[in-house]
Structures are given as structure tokens and as C-alpha cells.
């Protein structure tokens, strides 16, 4: 992502209309970042403790569904990174039919946001 930004090339990510504040939890200058790393460069989804600590330190009062969504987004990011590193793997944002993939991903995110907000 950093290389594409430096080259001023599009990231191939879908436009998201809802939940931008959750994405900001990852992308803000003092945000979580998309995932945790270990000293050897391994990637892992953010732990529940990291999400809770960030929420508290940032003064956010996250609803349980928002914390679950952050965890799921972090896990999806890690899965995409792992797939993109495979010898013949293709990162999800660059698999065939980019425009269709963006639409599908945006629709899936909107559906998950609606489900997460639905009363239990």
C-alpha cells in the first residue's frame, strides 16, 4: 500500500459509504494500524486486548459490535496479506475483475455493518 501511495497509483480499494470511523481506527496517525506484528515481521490480527486498550486510550466508547467489526477487519487484512505473499497467490484487491470485486466488497461490508447493528 505504501509503495502504491508513493507512486501515486490507485490502491484498488472500494469506496465505503458507512463505517469510515471504524476504518479511521486503523488509518489515523495515532491509530491501531491494520494488524499487529511480531519482532520477526509476522502479522496477526489485533487482539481483543489491543482493541480494548486502543478504545480506552482514544476515548472511544465502542459498542461490542464495533469491537467485533474491528477484529474481523484486522483478521481479513492479515488473511489478504498472507494470500498475496503466496507464490501464486493474488492479494484480494488485485484479483480479476477489479471493478466487480470493489462492488462486491463494498456490498459485503455494508451488509456486515447492517448485521452488526441489528438488535440481537
Short mmCIF file of C-alpha atoms in Angstrom, two decimals:
data_model
loop_
_atom_site.label_atom_id
_atom_site.label_comp_id
_atom_site.label_asym_id
_atom_site.label_seq_id
_atom_site.Cartn_x
_atom_site.Cartn_y
_atom_site.Cartn_z
CA UNK A 1 0.00 0.00 0.00
CA UNK A 2 2.81 2.38 0.89
CA UNK A 3 4.52 1.69 -2.46
CA UNK A 4 1.33 2.42 -4.39
CA UNK A 5 0.75 5.62 -2.45
CA UNK A 6 4.34 6.73 -3.02
CA UNK A 7 3.92 6.09 -6.75
CA UNK A 8 0.56 7.95 -6.63
CA UNK A 9 -1.21 4.89 -8.02
CA UNK A 10 -4.73 3.85 -7.03
CA UNK A 11 -4.92 1.38 -4.18
CA UNK A 12 -7.68 -0.69 -5.75
CA UNK A 13 -9.83 -0.43 -2.64
CA UNK A 14 -13.61 0.03 -2.68
CA UNK A 15 -15.29 3.25 -1.70
CA UNK A 16 -17.08 2.71 1.59
CA UNK A 17 -20.02 4.89 2.50
CA UNK A 18 -20.63 3.68 6.05
CA UNK A 19 -18.29 2.90 8.89
CA UNK A 20 -15.49 5.26 7.87
CA UNK A 21 -14.93 5.98 11.54
CA UNK A 22 -14.02 2.30 12.05
CA UNK A 23 -11.50 2.45 9.23
CA UNK A 24 -10.09 5.59 10.84
CA UNK A 25 -9.28 3.48 13.93
CA UNK A 26 -6.72 1.72 11.73
CA UNK A 27 -5.53 4.55 9.50
CA UNK A 28 -5.34 7.56 11.82
CA UNK A 29 -1.83 8.78 12.57
CA UNK A 30 -2.15 7.52 16.14
CA UNK A 31 -4.46 4.64 15.21
CA UNK A 32 -4.11 0.90 15.65
CA UNK A 33 -2.70 0.14 12.23
CA UNK A 34 -4.28 -2.72 10.30
CA UNK A 35 -2.68 -5.55 12.27
CA UNK A 36 -0.17 -6.47 14.92
CA UNK A 37 3.36 -7.52 14.04
CA UNK A 38 5.91 -9.55 15.93
CA UNK A 39 9.66 -8.82 16.08
CA UNK A 40 10.25 -11.19 13.15
CA UNK A 41 7.77 -9.36 10.91
CA UNK A 42 4.92 -11.83 11.28
CA UNK A 43 1.41 -10.48 11.01
CA UNK A 44 -1.51 -11.21 13.31
CA UNK A 45 -4.97 -9.70 13.73
CA UNK A 46 -5.23 -7.25 16.60
CA UNK A 47 -6.06 -8.99 19.85
CA UNK A 48 -9.14 -8.13 21.85
CA UNK A 49 -6.87 -6.58 24.48
CA UNK A 50 -5.26 -4.28 21.89
CA UNK A 51 -8.64 -3.17 20.58
CA UNK A 52 -9.96 -2.54 24.10
CA UNK A 53 -6.80 -0.65 25.12
CA UNK A 54 -6.92 1.49 21.98
CA UNK A 55 -10.60 2.23 22.54
CA UNK A 56 -9.95 3.32 26.11
CA UNK A 57 -6.84 5.38 25.29
CA UNK A 58 -8.53 7.08 22.33
CA UNK A 59 -11.58 7.94 24.42
CA UNK A 60 -13.88 5.84 22.26
CA UNK A 61 -16.86 4.08 23.71
CA UNK A 62 -17.03 1.22 21.23
CA UNK A 63 -20.15 -0.88 21.13
CA UNK A 64 -19.50 -4.65 21.21
CA UNK A 65 -20.40 -4.95 17.51
CA UNK A 66 -17.87 -2.23 16.65
CA UNK A 67 -15.09 -4.06 18.50
CA UNK A 68 -16.07 -7.30 16.72
CA UNK A 69 -16.01 -5.49 13.39
CA UNK A 70 -12.53 -4.07 14.07
CA UNK A 71 -11.29 -7.55 14.94
CA UNK A 72 -12.87 -9.02 11.78
CA UNK A 73 -11.40 -6.25 9.61
CA UNK A 74 -7.95 -6.83 11.07
CA UNK A 75 -8.25 -10.59 10.51
CA UNK A 76 -9.37 -10.04 6.89
CA UNK A 77 -6.41 -7.72 6.31
CA UNK A 78 -3.97 -10.33 7.61
CA UNK A 79 -5.61 -13.06 5.50
CA UNK A 80 -5.28 -10.89 2.40
CA UNK A 81 -1.63 -10.16 3.13
CA UNK A 82 -0.89 -13.85 3.60
CA UNK A 83 -2.69 -14.77 0.37
CA UNK A 84 -0.83 -12.05 -1.52
CA UNK A 85 2.53 -13.40 -0.35
CA UNK A 86 1.93 -16.93 -1.62
CA UNK A 87 3.99 -17.89 -4.64
CA UNK A 88 0.98 -18.00 -6.95
CA UNK A 89 -1.37 -16.08 -4.71
CA UNK A 90 -3.04 -12.83 -5.59
CA UNK A 91 -3.96 -10.30 -2.93
CA UNK A 92 -7.78 -9.94 -2.81
CA UNK A 93 -7.75 -6.35 -4.07
CA UNK A 94 -5.92 -7.36 -7.25
CA UNK A 95 -7.79 -10.50 -8.27
CA UNK A 96 -9.65 -10.45 -11.61
CA UNK A 97 -12.46 -8.06 -12.41
CA UNK A 98 -11.32 -5.22 -10.19
CA UNK A 99 -14.44 -3.07 -10.62
CA UNK A 100 -16.73 -6.01 -9.86
CA UNK A 101 -14.56 -7.02 -6.92
CA UNK A 102 -14.76 -3.49 -5.48
CA UNK A 103 -18.55 -3.51 -5.78
CA UNK A 104 -18.82 -6.96 -4.19
CA UNK A 105 -16.50 -5.98 -1.34
CA UNK A 106 -18.34 -2.72 -0.69
CA UNK A 107 -21.67 -4.60 -0.68
CA UNK A 108 -20.31 -7.23 1.69
CA UNK A 109 -19.01 -4.56 4.07
CA UNK A 110 -22.35 -2.72 4.03
CA UNK A 111 -24.18 -6.00 4.71
CA UNK A 112 -21.88 -6.81 7.63
CA UNK A 113 -22.36 -3.33 9.07
CA UNK A 114 -26.16 -3.73 8.86
CA UNK A 115 -25.99 -7.16 10.51
CA UNK A 116 -23.71 -5.93 13.24
CA UNK A 117 -26.06 -3.08 14.07
CA UNK A 118 -29.19 -5.23 14.10
CA UNK A 119 -30.65 -5.92 17.54
CA UNK A 120 -29.75 -9.37 18.86
#
